[in-house]
Coordinates of N, CA and C in Angstrom, one line a residue:
Chain A
G90 N 39.3 7.7 4.4 CA 40.5 6.6 4.4 C 40.5 5.8 5.3
E91 N 41.4 5.2 4.9 CA 41.1 3.3 6.2 C 42.8 4.1 7.6
S92 N 41.8 4.0 8.9 CA 42.9 4.6 9.9 C 42.9 3.5 10.9
V93 N 43.3 3.6 11.9 CA 43.3 3.4 13.0 C 43.5 4.7 14.1
G94 N 42.8 4.9 14.9 CA 43.2 5.7 16.0 C 42.6 5.4 17.2
L95 N 42.6 5.8 18.7 CA 42.8 5.8 19.9 C 41.8 6.6 20.3
H96 N 41.1 6.2 21.4 CA 40.0 7.0 21.9 C 41.2 8.1 23.0
L97 N 41.5 7.4 23.4 CA 42.3 8.3 24.5 C 43.8 9.2 24.6
P98 N 44.1 10.4 24.4 CA 45.5 10.3 23.9 C 46.3 10.0 25.4
T99 N 45.2 10.4 26.4 CA 46.6 10.1 27.9 C 45.4 9.7 28.8
L100 N 46.6 8.7 29.3 CA 46.1 7.8 30.4 C 46.7 7.7 31.6
S101 N 46.0 8.3 33.0 CA 47.2 8.9 33.9 C 47.2 7.9 34.6
V102 N 47.3 6.1 35.9 CA 47.5 5.5 36.9 C 48.4 5.8 38.0
Q103 N 48.1 4.8 38.7 CA 48.5 4.8 39.8 C 49.2 3.7 39.7
E104 N 50.6 3.4 40.6 CA 51.4 1.9 40.3 C 50.5 1.1 40.9
G105 N 50.7 0.1 40.3 CA 49.8 -1.0 40.9 C 48.2 -1.3 40.0
D106 N 48.0 -0.5 39.3 CA 46.2 -0.5 38.8 C 46.7 -1.0 37.7
N107 N 45.2 -1.3 37.4 CA 45.4 -2.1 35.8 C 45.0 -1.0 35.1
S108 N 46.0 -0.9 34.0 CA 45.4 -0.1 32.4 C 45.1 -0.6 31.6
I109 N 43.8 0.3 30.6 CA 43.1 -0.3 29.8 C 44.0 1.0 28.4
I110 N 43.9 0.7 27.4 CA 44.4 1.6 26.4 C 43.4 0.7 24.9
N111 N 42.2 1.7 24.8 CA 41.8 1.1 23.5 C 42.3 2.0 22.1
C112 N 41.6 1.3 21.0 CA 41.9 1.4 19.6 C 40.6 1.1 18.9
A113 N 40.5 2.4 17.9 CA 39.6 1.8 16.9 C 40.2 1.6 15.6
Y114 N 39.8 0.4 15.1 CA 40.2 1.0 13.4 C 39.2 0.1 12.9
S115 N 39.5 0.6 11.1 CA 38.2 0.8 10.4 C 38.2 0.1 9.0
N116 N 39.8 -0.3 9.2 CA 39.3 -1.0 7.7 C 39.0 -2.7 8.4
S117 N 38.3 -3.2 8.0 CA 37.2 -4.2 8.4 C 38.8 -5.4 7.6
A118 N 38.8 -5.4 6.5 CA 40.0 -6.2 5.9 C 41.2 -6.8 6.7
S119 N 41.4 -6.0 8.1 CA 42.9 -6.5 8.7 C 42.8 -7.9 9.1
D120 N 43.7 -7.8 9.4 CA 44.2 -10.0 9.6 C 44.6 -10.1 10.9
Y121 N 45.2 -9.1 11.3 CA 46.6 -8.8 12.1 C 47.2 -7.4 12.9
F122 N 46.9 -7.8 14.6 CA 46.9 -6.4 15.0 C 48.1 -6.2 15.8
I123 N 49.0 -5.4 15.9 CA 50.2 -5.2 16.7 C 50.1 -4.3 18.1
W124 N 50.3 -4.7 19.1 CA 50.8 -3.6 20.2 C 52.0 -3.0 19.9
Y125 N 52.6 -1.6 20.0 CA 53.5 -1.2 20.4 C 54.5 -0.2 21.6
K126 N 54.8 -0.1 21.9 CA 55.7 0.6 23.2 C 56.3 1.5 22.9
Q127 N 56.6 2.6 23.2 CA 57.9 3.9 22.5 C 58.1 4.9 23.8
E128 N 59.0 4.2 23.9 CA 59.8 5.2 25.5 C 60.5 6.0 24.2
S129 N 60.5 7.4 25.0 CA 61.2 8.8 24.7 C 63.0 8.6 23.9
G130 N 62.8 8.9 22.4 CA 64.3 8.4 22.5 C 64.4 7.2 21.7
K131 N 63.2 6.3 22.0 CA 63.3 5.2 20.8 C 62.7 4.6 19.8
G132 N 62.8 3.2 19.2 CA 62.1 3.4 18.7 C 60.7 2.4 19.1
P133 N 59.4 2.4 18.4 CA 58.3 1.4 19.1 C 59.0 0.0 19.3
Q134 N 58.7 -0.4 20.7 CA 59.1 -2.1 21.0 C 57.5 -2.9 21.0
F135 N 57.8 -4.0 20.1 CA 56.9 -4.7 19.7 C 55.8 -5.1 21.7
I136 N 55.1 -5.2 21.9 CA 54.4 -5.6 23.2 C 53.9 -7.3 23.2
I137 N 52.4 -6.7 22.1 CA 52.2 -7.9 21.8 C 50.8 -7.8 20.6
D138 N 50.4 -9.1 20.0 CA 50.5 -9.3 18.4 C 48.7 -10.2 18.9
I139 N 47.8 -10.2 18.0 CA 46.8 -10.9 17.8 C 46.7 -11.2 16.3
R140 N 45.8 -12.2 15.7 CA 45.5 -12.3 14.7 C 43.5 -12.3 14.6
S141 N 43.3 -11.7 13.5 CA 41.8 -11.7 13.6 C 41.2 -12.8 13.8
N142 N 42.1 -14.5 13.5 CA 40.5 -15.1 14.2 C 40.7 -15.9 15.8
M143 N 41.6 -14.9 15.9 CA 41.4 -14.3 18.0 C 40.7 -13.5 18.3
D144 N 39.9 -13.8 19.8 CA 39.5 -12.6 20.3 C 40.2 -12.3 21.7
K145 N 41.2 -13.3 21.9 CA 42.2 -12.5 23.4 C 43.1 -13.3 23.3
R146 N 44.5 -12.5 23.3 CA 45.9 -13.8 24.2 C 46.6 -12.4 25.0
Q147 N 47.0 -13.9 25.3 CA 47.5 -12.8 26.9 C 48.9 -13.5 26.9
G148 N 49.5 -12.7 27.1 CA 51.2 -12.6 27.7 C 51.9 -12.4 29.2
Q149 N 53.0 -12.0 29.1 CA 53.1 -11.3 30.8 C 52.5 -10.0 31.1
R150 N 52.1 -10.2 31.8 CA 50.6 -9.1 32.5 C 50.5 -7.9 31.4
V151 N 50.8 -9.0 30.3 CA 49.6 -7.8 29.3 C 48.7 -8.4 28.7
T152 N 47.4 -8.3 28.2 CA 46.4 -8.9 27.1 C 45.7 -8.0 26.4
V153 N 45.9 -8.4 25.5 CA 45.0 -7.8 23.9 C 43.7 -8.5 23.6
L154 N 42.3 -7.6 23.7 CA 41.6 -8.3 23.1 C 41.1 -7.5 21.8
L155 N 40.4 -8.6 21.1 CA 39.9 -8.1 19.7 C 38.2 -8.0 19.5
N156 N 37.5 -6.9 19.5 CA 36.3 -7.3 19.0 C 36.1 -7.2 17.5
K157 N 35.9 -7.9 16.4 CA 36.0 -7.8 15.4 C 34.3 -7.2 14.6
T158 N 33.2 -7.0 15.8 CA 32.2 -7.0 15.2 C 32.4 -5.3 15.6
V159 N 33.3 -4.3 16.5 CA 32.9 -3.0 16.4 C 34.0 -2.5 16.0
K160 N 35.2 -3.6 15.8 CA 36.6 -3.3 15.7 C 37.3 -2.3 16.1
H161 N 37.3 -3.1 17.0 CA 37.8 -2.2 18.4 C 39.1 -3.4 19.4
L162 N 40.3 -2.5 19.2 CA 41.4 -3.5 20.5 C 41.6 -3.4 21.5
S163 N 42.2 -3.5 22.1 CA 42.3 -3.2 23.4 C 43.5 -3.9 24.0
L164 N 44.4 -3.0 24.6 CA 45.4 -3.6 25.6 C 45.3 -3.2 27.1
Q165 N 45.5 -4.4 27.8 CA 45.3 -4.1 28.8 C 46.5 -4.6 30.1
I166 N 47.4 -3.7 30.6 CA 48.1 -4.2 31.4 C 48.2 -4.3 32.8
A167 N 48.2 -5.2 33.0 CA 48.0 -5.8 35.0 C 49.2 -5.1 35.8
A168 N 49.2 -4.5 36.8 CA 49.6 -4.1 37.8 C 50.7 -3.2 36.9
T169 N 50.3 -2.0 37.2 CA 51.3 -1.5 36.3 C 52.2 -0.8 37.1
Q170 N 53.1 -0.3 36.4 CA 54.8 -0.1 36.8 C 55.5 1.4 36.1
P171 N 55.8 1.9 37.3 CA 56.2 3.8 36.6 C 56.9 2.8 35.2
G172 N 57.9 1.8 34.8 CA 58.5 1.2 33.8 C 57.2 1.2 32.8
D173 N 56.3 1.1 33.1 CA 55.3 1.0 31.7 C 55.0 2.3 31.2
S174 N 55.2 4.2 31.7 CA 55.0 4.9 30.9 C 56.0 4.9 29.7
A175 N 55.0 5.5 29.3 CA 55.0 5.5 27.4 C 54.3 5.7 26.7
V176 N 54.2 5.9 25.4 CA 53.1 5.9 24.9 C 53.0 4.8 23.7
Y177 N 51.9 4.7 23.5 CA 50.9 3.0 23.6 C 50.8 3.0 21.8
F178 N 51.2 2.3 20.6 CA 50.9 2.4 19.5 C 49.7 1.2 19.5
C179 N 48.6 1.0 18.5 CA 48.0 0.0 17.8 C 48.7 0.0 16.6
A180 N 48.6 -1.1 15.8 CA 49.3 -0.8 14.7 C 48.3 -2.0 14.3
E181 N 47.6 -2.5 12.8 CA 47.3 -3.1 11.8 C 47.6 -3.0 10.9
R182 N 47.3 -4.7 10.0 CA 48.1 -5.2 8.6 C 47.1 -5.9 8.2
G183 N 47.3 -5.7 6.8 CA 45.7 -6.3 6.3 C 45.7 -5.0 5.4
G184 N 44.5 -6.1 4.5 CA 43.3 -5.3 3.2 C 44.1 -5.4 2.2
T185 N 44.1 -3.5 1.5 CA 44.8 -3.9 0.2 C 46.1 -4.0 -0.2
S186 N 46.5 -3.7 0.7 CA 48.5 -3.7 1.1 C 48.7 -4.7 1.8
Y187 N 49.1 -5.6 1.6 CA 49.0 -6.7 3.1 C 50.2 -6.5 3.9
G188 N 51.5 -6.4 3.0 CA 52.2 -6.2 4.3 C 52.5 -5.0 5.2
K189 N 51.4 -3.8 4.9 CA 52.0 -2.2 5.3 C 51.6 -2.3 7.0
L190 N 52.0 -1.5 7.6 CA 51.5 -2.0 8.9 C 51.0 -0.1 9.1
T191 N 49.9 0.1 9.2 CA 49.1 1.2 10.0 C 49.0 1.8 11.3
F192 N 49.4 2.8 11.1 CA 49.3 2.9 13.6 C 48.4 4.0 13.1
G193 N 47.6 3.7 14.8 CA 47.2 5.0 15.2 C 48.1 5.8 15.4
Q194 N 47.4 7.2 16.5 CA 47.9 8.2 16.7 C 48.7 7.8 17.8
G195 N 48.4 6.8 18.8 CA 48.8 6.5 20.1 C 48.3 7.3 21.2
T196 N 49.0 6.6 22.2 CA 48.5 6.9 23.6 C 49.3 7.1 24.3
I197 N 49.0 8.0 25.4 CA 50.6 8.6 26.6 C 49.7 8.1 27.5
L198 N 50.6 6.9 28.5 CA 50.2 6.4 29.4 C 51.5 6.9 30.8
T199 N 50.9 7.3 31.4 CA 52.0 7.9 32.9 C 51.7 7.5 34.0
V200 N 52.4 6.1 34.4 CA 52.2 5.8 35.7 C 52.9 6.5 37.2
H201 N 51.7 6.5 38.0 CA 52.3 7.9 39.1 C 53.1 6.8 40.3
P202 N 53.9 6.7 40.9 CA 54.6 5.9 41.8 C 53.2 6.0 43.6
Chain B
G249 N 73.2 -8.1 12.1 CA 73.4 -7.8 13.3 C 72.3 -8.0 14.2
A250 N 72.6 -7.7 15.7 CA 71.3 -8.2 16.5 C 69.8 -7.2 16.5
G251 N 70.0 -6.2 15.9 CA 69.0 -5.4 15.5 C 68.7 -4.4 14.5
V252 N 67.7 -3.3 13.8 CA 68.1 -3.1 13.1 C 68.9 -1.2 13.5
S253 N 69.8 -1.1 12.5 CA 70.6 -0.4 13.2 C 70.3 1.0 11.9
Q254 N 70.2 2.1 12.1 CA 70.0 3.7 11.5 C 71.0 4.3 11.8
S255 N 71.1 5.0 10.6 CA 72.5 6.2 10.8 C 71.7 7.2 9.7
P256 N 72.8 8.9 9.9 CA 72.9 8.7 11.3 C 71.9 8.7 12.2
S257 N 71.8 8.8 14.0 CA 71.3 9.3 14.7 C 70.5 10.3 14.3
N258 N 71.1 11.3 14.6 CA 70.8 12.9 14.3 C 71.1 13.5 13.4
K259 N 70.4 14.5 12.5 CA 71.0 14.4 11.3 C 70.9 16.6 11.4
V260 N 71.3 17.3 11.1 CA 71.2 19.2 10.5 C 71.4 19.3 9.9
T261 N 70.4 19.3 8.8 CA 70.9 19.9 7.4 C 70.1 21.4 7.2
E262 N 71.1 22.1 6.3 CA 70.4 23.3 6.1 C 69.4 23.0 4.7
K263 N 68.3 24.0 4.8 CA 66.9 23.9 3.8 C 67.0 24.3 2.3
G264 N 67.2 23.2 1.7 CA 67.3 23.0 0.2 C 68.2 21.9 0.2
K265 N 69.2 21.8 0.7 CA 69.9 20.7 0.5 C 69.7 19.3 0.8
D266 N 70.2 18.0 0.1 CA 70.2 16.8 0.1 C 69.8 15.8 1.2
V267 N 69.7 15.0 1.5 CA 69.9 14.4 2.5 C 70.1 12.8 2.2
E268 N 71.0 12.2 2.9 CA 70.5 10.4 2.8 C 70.2 9.4 4.1
L269 N 69.6 8.6 4.3 CA 69.2 8.8 5.7 C 69.7 6.5 5.7
R270 N 70.0 6.0 6.1 CA 71.0 4.5 5.9 C 69.7 3.9 7.6
C271 N 69.5 2.4 6.7 CA 69.2 1.4 7.4 C 69.7 0.1 7.0
D272 N 70.3 -0.4 8.1 CA 70.6 -1.6 8.0 C 69.6 -3.1 8.9
P273 N 69.1 -3.6 8.0 CA 67.8 -4.3 9.0 C 68.5 -5.3 9.3
I274 N 67.8 -6.5 10.3 CA 68.2 -7.7 10.2 C 68.1 -8.4 9.5
S275 N 69.6 -9.4 9.8 CA 70.1 -10.2 8.8 C 68.9 -11.4 9.0
G276 N 68.6 -11.5 7.0 CA 67.4 -12.7 7.1 C 66.1 -11.9 6.9
H277 N 65.8 -10.7 6.7 CA 64.4 -10.3 6.7 C 64.0 -9.5 5.2
T278 N 63.4 -10.0 4.9 CA 62.8 -9.8 3.6 C 62.0 -8.9 3.4
A279 N 61.3 -8.6 4.3 CA 60.6 -7.1 4.6 C 61.3 -5.5 5.3
L280 N 60.8 -4.7 4.4 CA 61.7 -3.8 5.5 C 60.6 -2.2 5.3
Y281 N 60.7 -1.4 6.2 CA 59.4 -0.4 5.9 C 60.5 1.1 6.6
W282 N 60.0 1.9 5.7 CA 59.6 3.6 6.7 C 58.7 3.8 7.0
Y283 N 59.4 4.6 7.8 CA 57.8 5.6 8.7 C 58.7 7.2 9.0
R284 N 58.0 7.6 9.3 CA 58.1 9.7 9.9 C 57.4 9.4 10.5
Q285 N 57.7 10.0 11.5 CA 57.0 10.6 13.2 C 57.4 12.1 13.3
S286 N 56.9 12.7 13.3 CA 56.8 13.9 13.7 C 56.6 14.3 15.2
L287 N 57.1 15.2 15.8 CA 57.0 15.3 17.1 C 55.4 15.0 18.0
G288 N 55.8 14.3 18.7 CA 54.1 13.9 19.5 C 53.2 13.1 18.9
Q289 N 53.4 12.8 17.4 CA 52.1 12.2 16.7 C 52.6 10.7 16.4
G290 N 52.1 10.1 15.3 CA 51.9 9.0 15.4 C 53.0 8.6 14.2
L291 N 52.9 7.4 13.8 CA 54.3 7.0 12.3 C 53.3 6.8 11.1
E292 N 53.7 7.4 10.1 CA 53.8 7.9 9.0 C 53.8 6.9 8.0
F293 N 53.4 6.7 7.5 CA 54.1 5.5 7.0 C 54.6 6.1 5.5
L294 N 56.0 5.9 4.9 CA 56.4 6.3 3.9 C 56.1 4.5 2.7
I295 N 57.2 4.1 3.1 CA 57.7 3.5 1.7 C 57.2 1.8 2.4
Y296 N 57.1 0.7 1.8 CA 57.5 -0.6 2.1 C 58.1 -1.3 0.9
F297 N 59.0 -2.5 1.4 CA 60.3 -3.5 0.6 C 59.6 -4.5 1.4
Q298 N 59.4 -5.7 -0.1 CA 58.7 -6.6 0.5 C 59.8 -7.7 -0.8
G299 N 61.0 -8.4 -0.2 CA 61.9 -9.5 -1.1 C 61.8 -8.3 -2.4
N300 N 61.5 -9.1 -3.5 CA 62.2 -8.8 -4.9 C 60.7 -8.1 -5.5
S301 N 59.9 -7.2 -5.3 CA 58.5 -7.6 -4.9 C 58.8 -5.8 -5.2
A302 N 57.8 -4.9 -6.4 CA 58.3 -3.6 -6.0 C 57.8 -3.0 -4.9
P303 N 58.6 -2.4 -4.7 CA 58.4 -1.5 -3.3 C 56.7 -0.8 -3.3
D304 N 56.2 -1.0 -1.8 CA 54.7 0.2 -1.8 C 55.4 1.8 -1.3
K305 N 55.5 2.6 -2.7 CA 55.9 3.7 -2.0 C 54.3 4.5 -2.1
S306 N 53.1 4.6 -1.8 CA 51.8 4.8 -1.3 C 51.7 6.3 -0.4
G307 N 53.1 6.2 0.4 CA 53.4 6.4 1.5 C 54.3 8.1 1.1
L308 N 54.8 7.8 0.7 CA 55.6 9.3 0.5 C 54.9 10.3 -0.1
P309 N 55.2 11.4 0.6 CA 55.0 12.8 0.6 C 54.8 13.6 -0.3
S310 N 56.1 13.1 -1.5 CA 56.1 14.2 -2.6 C 57.7 13.7 -3.3
D311 N 57.4 13.7 -4.8 CA 58.9 13.1 -5.4 C 59.6 13.7 -4.9
R312 N 60.2 14.6 -4.0 CA 61.6 14.9 -3.5 C 62.0 13.9 -2.7
F313 N 61.4 12.8 -2.3 CA 61.4 11.2 -1.3 C 61.5 10.4 -2.1
S314 N 62.6 9.6 -1.9 CA 62.7 8.5 -3.2 C 63.8 7.6 -1.9
A315 N 63.4 5.5 -2.3 CA 64.3 4.9 -1.4 C 64.1 3.5 -2.1
E316 N 66.0 3.0 -1.4 CA 66.1 1.8 -2.6 C 66.7 1.2 -1.7
R317 N 66.4 -0.1 -2.0 CA 67.1 -1.0 -1.2 C 67.7 -1.9 -2.1
T318 N 69.6 -2.4 -2.0 CA 70.2 -2.8 -2.5 C 70.5 -4.2 -2.1
G319 N 69.9 -4.9 -2.8 CA 70.6 -6.2 -2.5 C 69.8 -7.1 -1.6
G320 N 68.2 -6.4 -1.5 CA 67.6 -6.9 -0.6 C 68.3 -6.9 1.0
S321 N 68.5 -6.2 1.4 CA 69.4 -5.5 2.6 C 69.5 -4.2 3.3
V322 N 70.2 -3.3 3.0 CA 70.5 -2.5 3.1 C 70.0 -1.3 2.4
S323 N 69.1 -0.6 3.2 CA 68.0 0.7 2.3 C 68.2 2.0 3.0
T324 N 67.8 3.1 1.5 CA 68.4 4.1 1.8 C 67.9 5.2 2.0
L325 N 66.9 6.1 2.4 CA 65.9 7.4 1.7 C 66.7 8.4 1.5
T326 N 66.4 9.1 0.7 CA 66.7 10.4 0.0 C 65.7 11.2 0.1
I327 N 66.0 12.3 0.5 CA 65.0 13.6 0.6 C 65.7 14.5 0.2
Q328 N 65.5 15.5 -1.3 CA 65.7 15.8 -1.8 C 65.2 17.3 -1.5
R329 N 66.3 18.4 -1.5 CA 65.3 19.9 -1.1 C 64.8 19.9 -0.1
T330 N 65.7 20.0 0.6 CA 64.3 19.3 2.1 C 64.0 21.0 2.4
Q331 N 62.8 21.0 3.1 CA 62.2 22.0 4.0 C 61.8 21.4 5.0
Q332 N 61.8 22.6 5.8 CA 61.4 22.5 7.2 C 60.7 21.9 8.1
E333 N 59.5 21.0 6.6 CA 58.3 20.4 7.2 C 58.5 19.0 7.6
D334 N 60.3 18.9 6.3 CA 60.6 17.4 6.5 C 61.1 17.5 8.0
S335 N 61.2 17.7 9.0 CA 61.9 17.5 10.0 C 61.1 16.9 11.3
A336 N 61.3 15.3 11.3 CA 61.0 14.7 11.8 C 61.5 13.6 12.3
V337 N 61.3 12.5 12.9 CA 62.1 11.2 13.1 C 61.7 10.0 12.0
Y338 N 62.7 9.7 11.5 CA 62.2 9.2 9.9 C 63.1 7.7 11.1
L339 N 61.8 6.4 10.9 CA 62.0 5.2 11.3 C 61.9 4.1 10.5
C340 N 63.0 3.2 10.5 CA 62.7 1.8 9.8 C 62.8 0.7 10.8
A341 N 62.1 -0.4 10.0 CA 61.8 -1.3 10.4 C 61.9 -2.5 9.7
S342 N 61.8 -3.5 9.8 CA 62.1 -5.0 8.8 C 61.8 -5.9 9.6
S343 N 61.1 -7.1 9.0 CA 60.2 -8.4 9.7 C 60.9 -9.3 8.7
L344 N 60.5 -10.5 9.6 CA 61.1 -11.7 8.5 C 59.9 -11.6 7.1
N345 N 59.1 -11.1 7.3 CA 58.2 -11.6 5.5 C 57.4 -10.7 6.1
R346 N 56.1 -11.2 4.9 CA 54.9 -9.9 5.7 C 53.8 -10.4 6.1
G347 N 53.2 -11.4 6.3 CA 52.3 -12.3 7.0 C 52.1 -12.2 7.7
P348 N 50.2 -11.9 7.7 CA 50.1 -12.3 9.3 C 51.3 -13.1 10.7
G349 N 51.2 -12.3 11.9 CA 51.7 -13.1 12.6 C 53.1 -12.6 12.5
T350 N 54.0 -11.4 11.7 CA 55.3 -11.1 11.8 C 55.6 -9.9 12.1
E351 N 56.2 -10.2 13.2 CA 56.1 -8.4 13.8 C 57.3 -7.3 13.3
A352 N 57.4 -6.2 13.4 CA 58.0 -5.6 12.4 C 59.1 -5.1 14.2
F353 N 60.5 -5.6 13.4 CA 61.5 -4.8 14.5 C 61.7 -3.4 14.2
F354 N 61.7 -2.4 14.7 CA 62.4 -0.7 14.6 C 63.6 -0.6 15.0
G355 N 63.8 0.1 13.9 CA 65.5 0.9 14.7 C 65.0 2.1 15.9
Q356 N 66.2 2.7 15.6 CA 66.3 4.1 17.0 C 65.6 4.7 16.7
G357 N 66.0 5.0 15.1 CA 65.5 6.4 14.3 C 66.5 7.3 13.7
T358 N 66.3 7.9 13.2 CA 67.5 9.3 12.6 C 66.7 10.8 12.8
R359 N 66.8 11.5 13.2 CA 66.5 12.5 13.9 C 66.4 13.6 12.9
L360 N 65.7 14.3 12.1 CA 66.3 15.1 10.7 C 65.6 16.4 11.6
T361 N 66.8 17.9 11.2 CA 66.5 18.7 11.7 C 66.7 19.7 10.4
V362 N 65.5 20.4 9.9 CA 65.8 21.2 8.3 C 65.9 22.3 9.3
V363 N 67.2 23.7 9.2 CA 67.2 25.3 9.5 C 66.9 25.7 8.1

């Protein structure tokens, strides 16, 4: 079936380094993608989104890259801080169920001071 | 309200009992979603409401699960004859509409423990 998955389940970085979290998706009809951050005991929090007619979008310290050719999404976090430690999920919307968000399994990011 | 509100925040129930989980979406949001998250896992889609359209129930794992949304606002997820495998965090989210470019805002979730 259609799914969204992540290459790396865990990622450990040093404070100040740049982090890259990857996501592969299989639904070529998806037209909207979102990255969420989830801290322990909390619901997912929106970080950044991108539509399928774009290949890059920048926010504050975060950049999302979309490669539709290979169905790959990545989240780049610049100058990673301890407060960035969390689980990061990519999600996609579109295809046969227009409104449904499908989530990947998640990547645990740990930032060491 | 200011955000998506879920209640209760924690629920412990005995196997075989029924439970109801409540979600108050952000005012004016027409789309509402329920997801389930087991420990250390991703979000499993359960059901999706959009305005007055028929809900997308494709993610409900069995007929013990049902959900309704009254008046286009508050939603209740009901689990009948709970089983231990139903233990998880149940997350509700809402968004302004269903189109691309509309992010979903999540509540804090209800942690359900079936003993």
